[in-house]
Amino acid sequence: MPHFNGVSRSVRHEYTCALIGRIIAHHFVTQSGPMARYRITRESLLDGSHHARIRADQGAHVSFMPDEERRVQVLDILAQAPRPERIWVFGYGLLMWNPAFHHVERCTARVHGFHRQFCLWSRGGRGTPERPGLMLSLESGGSCTGVAYRIAPGAAATELDVLWRREMASWSYRAVWVNLHMQHGTEPGIAFAVNRAHERYVPRLDSESIARYLATGRGTNGDCCDYLFDTVEHLRELGIRDGRMEALERRVRALRNEVASAGATETSAPRSARPGVS
């Protein structure tokens, strides 16, 4: 450890910040690789390998919704369907570009009464217990534009089973019926809103705190910031502008640039200029 005897407080502070930046930057560089772009697939959900991967990462104590409970929930949500022959599902995050269930129609849709929000801790896939990330959910209030998928008539129970294995496995979401406002009209659809009773739920985080968790979180599924960047990128491709998400993207990129610059500055500094190094 460096010693700081005779070194001014400002120099010590500058050195400490640079050192922290160097550590985080090193983490970003050395932990990148094939694992950083893990992709959930239909097959990994059905054969159990996705959940096995989570248990291998987070421990055998991790529990998932039992098969019977999942089956009952799927039947219950279908029993509530206003139009059983036309089952739509709303995606606002990863589902927009990687649904992993079969569908016969896809289009943009807007939901009123909910907004996109980073309000669920990720201590495994996109973070660790020591450096958690955040995941998206739907919070009450406002509106949200995303992607709607229509499932083929007669295939709803099968495809929702696949979806439940992914979205509802840990009980952190609750399935709700919403009105999907699409170009051809309004139809009912299933959306996944946050379960506020879940231990992963984190309410009322300010935007700066959210940005910092997104900038530093990383787990076995990759950097947490990539989840944000991919979301904003796919929204733009669809012609959807989400001002809050775009502002977060700018702030997270700025934070990561600051970290990279701090690490580079400290690395390039002459040894004689570093406190306590000889």
Short mmCIF file of N, CA and C in Angstrom, two decimals, residues 18-90:
data_model
loop_
_atom_site.label_atom_id
_atom_site.label_comp_id
_atom_site.label_asym_id
_atom_site.label_seq_id
_atom_site.Cartn_x
_atom_site.Cartn_y
_atom_site.Cartn_z
N ALA A 18 -7.81 8.22 -8.93
CA ALA A 18 -7.18 7.59 -10.10
C ALA A 18 -7.01 6.09 -9.88
N LEU A 19 -6.64 5.71 -8.65
CA LEU A 19 -6.44 4.30 -8.35
C LEU A 19 -7.74 3.53 -8.45
N ILE A 20 -8.81 4.11 -7.91
CA ILE A 20 -10.12 3.47 -8.01
C ILE A 20 -10.52 3.31 -9.48
N GLY A 21 -10.30 4.37 -10.24
CA GLY A 21 -10.62 4.31 -11.66
C GLY A 21 -9.83 3.23 -12.37
N ARG A 22 -8.57 3.08 -11.98
CA ARG A 22 -7.72 2.07 -12.62
C ARG A 22 -8.23 0.66 -12.30
N ILE A 23 -8.65 0.46 -11.04
CA ILE A 23 -9.16 -0.85 -10.65
C ILE A 23 -10.42 -1.20 -11.43
N ILE A 24 -11.35 -0.22 -11.52
CA ILE A 24 -12.60 -0.47 -12.23
C ILE A 24 -12.34 -0.68 -13.72
N ALA A 25 -11.46 0.15 -14.28
CA ALA A 25 -11.14 0.01 -15.70
C ALA A 25 -10.52 -1.36 -15.97
N HIS A 26 -9.64 -1.82 -15.06
CA HIS A 26 -9.03 -3.13 -15.20
C HIS A 26 -10.10 -4.21 -15.17
N HIS A 27 -11.08 -4.03 -14.29
CA HIS A 27 -12.18 -4.99 -14.19
C HIS A 27 -12.94 -5.07 -15.51
N PHE A 28 -13.22 -3.91 -16.11
CA PHE A 28 -13.96 -3.90 -17.37
C PHE A 28 -13.18 -4.60 -18.47
N VAL A 29 -11.87 -4.40 -18.51
CA VAL A 29 -11.06 -4.96 -19.58
C VAL A 29 -10.86 -6.45 -19.40
N THR A 30 -10.44 -6.88 -18.19
CA THR A 30 -10.09 -8.27 -17.99
C THR A 30 -11.30 -9.18 -17.94
N GLN A 31 -12.49 -8.63 -17.63
CA GLN A 31 -13.66 -9.48 -17.52
C GLN A 31 -14.47 -9.54 -18.82
N SER A 32 -13.98 -8.90 -19.87
CA SER A 32 -14.72 -8.96 -21.13
C SER A 32 -14.40 -10.27 -21.83
N GLY A 33 -15.26 -10.68 -22.75
CA GLY A 33 -15.02 -11.92 -23.46
C GLY A 33 -16.33 -12.53 -23.90
N PRO A 34 -16.30 -13.83 -24.29
CA PRO A 34 -17.49 -14.47 -24.80
C PRO A 34 -18.66 -14.44 -23.82
N MET A 35 -18.38 -14.55 -22.52
CA MET A 35 -19.44 -14.58 -21.53
C MET A 35 -20.20 -13.27 -21.47
N ALA A 36 -19.56 -12.19 -21.94
CA ALA A 36 -20.17 -10.87 -21.83
C ALA A 36 -21.41 -10.72 -22.69
N ARG A 37 -21.62 -11.62 -23.64
CA ARG A 37 -22.78 -11.51 -24.53
C ARG A 37 -23.62 -12.78 -24.48
N TYR A 38 -23.84 -13.29 -23.30
CA TYR A 38 -24.69 -14.46 -23.12
C TYR A 38 -26.10 -14.15 -23.63
N ARG A 39 -26.69 -15.10 -24.32
CA ARG A 39 -28.02 -14.91 -24.90
C ARG A 39 -28.97 -16.00 -24.42
N ILE A 40 -30.08 -15.60 -23.84
CA ILE A 40 -31.11 -16.55 -23.43
C ILE A 40 -31.80 -17.08 -24.68
N THR A 41 -31.99 -18.39 -24.76
CA THR A 41 -32.66 -18.99 -25.91
C THR A 41 -33.87 -19.80 -25.46
N ARG A 42 -34.73 -20.08 -26.41
CA ARG A 42 -35.89 -20.93 -26.13
C ARG A 42 -35.43 -22.29 -25.60
N GLU A 43 -34.39 -22.82 -26.24
CA GLU A 43 -33.90 -24.14 -25.86
C GLU A 43 -33.35 -24.15 -24.43
N SER A 44 -32.61 -23.10 -24.06
CA SER A 44 -32.03 -23.07 -22.70
C SER A 44 -33.10 -22.91 -21.63
N LEU A 45 -34.23 -22.32 -22.00
CA LEU A 45 -35.34 -22.20 -21.05
C LEU A 45 -36.06 -23.53 -20.90
N LEU A 46 -36.27 -24.24 -22.00
CA LEU A 46 -37.02 -25.49 -21.96
C LEU A 46 -36.21 -26.65 -21.39
N ASP A 47 -34.91 -26.68 -21.66
CA ASP A 47 -34.12 -27.82 -21.14
C ASP A 47 -33.55 -27.57 -19.75
N GLY A 48 -33.80 -26.38 -19.19
CA GLY A 48 -33.36 -26.09 -17.83
C GLY A 48 -31.95 -25.57 -17.71
N SER A 49 -31.22 -25.47 -18.82
CA SER A 49 -29.81 -25.06 -18.73
C SER A 49 -29.67 -23.59 -18.33
N HIS A 50 -30.66 -22.76 -18.67
CA HIS A 50 -30.59 -21.35 -18.26
C HIS A 50 -30.67 -21.23 -16.74
N HIS A 51 -31.61 -21.92 -16.14
CA HIS A 51 -31.74 -21.87 -14.68
C HIS A 51 -30.54 -22.55 -14.01
N ALA A 52 -30.03 -23.61 -14.62
CA ALA A 52 -28.84 -24.28 -14.06
C ALA A 52 -27.65 -23.33 -14.07
N ARG A 53 -27.55 -22.54 -15.10
CA ARG A 53 -26.47 -21.56 -15.19
C ARG A 53 -26.58 -20.52 -14.07
N ILE A 54 -27.81 -20.09 -13.79
CA ILE A 54 -28.02 -19.12 -12.71
C ILE A 54 -27.63 -19.73 -11.37
N ARG A 55 -28.02 -20.99 -11.13
CA ARG A 55 -27.66 -21.65 -9.87
C ARG A 55 -26.15 -21.82 -9.75
N ALA A 56 -25.49 -22.14 -10.85
CA ALA A 56 -24.04 -22.30 -10.82
C ALA A 56 -23.36 -20.99 -10.46
N ASP A 57 -23.97 -19.90 -10.89
CA ASP A 57 -23.40 -18.57 -10.63
C ASP A 57 -23.72 -18.08 -9.23
N GLN A 58 -24.99 -18.23 -8.80
CA GLN A 58 -25.44 -17.61 -7.57
C GLN A 58 -25.57 -18.57 -6.39
N GLY A 59 -25.51 -19.88 -6.65
CA GLY A 59 -25.59 -20.84 -5.57
C GLY A 59 -26.85 -21.68 -5.62
N ALA A 60 -26.78 -22.85 -4.99
CA ALA A 60 -27.90 -23.79 -5.02
C ALA A 60 -29.12 -23.28 -4.27
N HIS A 61 -28.94 -22.24 -3.45
CA HIS A 61 -30.06 -21.70 -2.67
C HIS A 61 -31.08 -20.97 -3.54
N VAL A 62 -30.70 -20.61 -4.77
CA VAL A 62 -31.61 -19.88 -5.66
C VAL A 62 -32.80 -20.77 -6.01
N SER A 63 -33.99 -20.25 -5.85
CA SER A 63 -35.19 -21.03 -6.14
C SER A 63 -35.94 -20.44 -7.32
N PHE A 64 -36.64 -21.30 -8.04
CA PHE A 64 -37.43 -20.88 -9.19
C PHE A 64 -38.87 -21.37 -9.02
N MET A 65 -39.77 -20.71 -9.70
CA MET A 65 -41.18 -21.08 -9.62
C MET A 65 -41.37 -22.55 -10.00
N PRO A 66 -42.00 -23.34 -9.14
CA PRO A 66 -42.24 -24.75 -9.46
C PRO A 66 -43.10 -24.92 -10.71
N ASP A 67 -42.96 -26.06 -11.36
CA ASP A 67 -43.70 -26.32 -12.60
C ASP A 67 -45.20 -26.17 -12.42
N GLU A 68 -45.74 -26.70 -11.32
CA GLU A 68 -47.18 -26.66 -11.11
C GLU A 68 -47.67 -25.23 -10.92
N GLU A 69 -46.93 -24.44 -10.16
CA GLU A 69 -47.32 -23.04 -9.96
C GLU A 69 -47.27 -22.28 -11.28
N ARG A 70 -46.25 -22.55 -12.08
CA ARG A 70 -46.15 -21.90 -13.39
C ARG A 70 -47.34 -22.28 -14.27
N ARG A 71 -47.69 -23.56 -14.27
CA ARG A 71 -48.81 -24.02 -15.09
C ARG A 71 -50.12 -23.35 -14.66
N VAL A 72 -50.33 -23.25 -13.35
CA VAL A 72 -51.55 -22.63 -12.83
C VAL A 72 -51.60 -21.15 -13.20
N GLN A 73 -50.47 -20.46 -13.08
CA GLN A 73 -50.45 -19.03 -13.41
C GLN A 73 -50.75 -18.79 -14.89
N VAL A 74 -50.20 -19.63 -15.75
CA VAL A 74 -50.47 -19.48 -17.19
C VAL A 74 -51.95 -19.70 -17.48
N LEU A 75 -52.52 -20.73 -16.87
CA LEU A 75 -53.95 -20.98 -17.08
C LEU A 75 -54.80 -19.85 -16.53
N ASP A 76 -54.39 -19.29 -15.39
CA ASP A 76 -55.14 -18.18 -14.79
C ASP A 76 -55.13 -16.94 -15.68
N ILE A 77 -53.94 -16.59 -16.21
CA ILE A 77 -53.86 -15.38 -17.03
C ILE A 77 -54.65 -15.57 -18.33
N LEU A 78 -54.65 -16.79 -18.86
CA LEU A 78 -55.43 -17.06 -20.07
C LEU A 78 -56.93 -17.02 -19.79
N ALA A 79 -57.31 -17.45 -18.59
CA ALA A 79 -58.73 -17.42 -18.23
C ALA A 79 -59.25 -15.99 -18.12
N GLN A 80 -58.34 -15.04 -17.88
CA GLN A 80 -58.71 -13.64 -17.76
C GLN A 80 -58.67 -12.90 -19.11
N ALA A 81 -58.24 -13.59 -20.16
CA ALA A 81 -58.04 -12.93 -21.45
C ALA A 81 -59.34 -12.35 -22.00
N PRO A 82 -59.36 -11.06 -22.30
CA PRO A 82 -60.56 -10.45 -22.89
C PRO A 82 -60.87 -11.01 -24.28
N ARG A 83 -59.79 -11.38 -25.00
CA ARG A 83 -59.96 -11.96 -26.34
C ARG A 83 -59.08 -13.20 -26.43
N PRO A 84 -59.55 -14.35 -25.99
CA PRO A 84 -58.72 -15.56 -25.92
C PRO A 84 -58.10 -15.98 -27.24
N GLU A 85 -58.73 -15.60 -28.36
CA GLU A 85 -58.21 -16.00 -29.66
C GLU A 85 -57.06 -15.10 -30.14
N ARG A 86 -56.84 -13.98 -29.44
CA ARG A 86 -55.77 -13.05 -29.83
C ARG A 86 -54.98 -12.66 -28.57
N ILE A 87 -53.92 -13.41 -28.33
CA ILE A 87 -53.08 -13.18 -27.15
C ILE A 87 -51.84 -12.39 -27.57
N TRP A 88 -51.72 -11.20 -27.01
CA TRP A 88 -50.56 -10.34 -27.26
C TRP A 88 -49.69 -10.27 -26.01
N VAL A 89 -48.39 -10.07 -26.22
CA VAL A 89 -47.42 -9.88 -25.12
C VAL A 89 -46.65 -8.60 -25.38
N PHE A 90 -46.46 -7.80 -24.34
CA PHE A 90 -45.76 -6.52 -24.48
C PHE A 90 -44.33 -6.63 -23.96
#
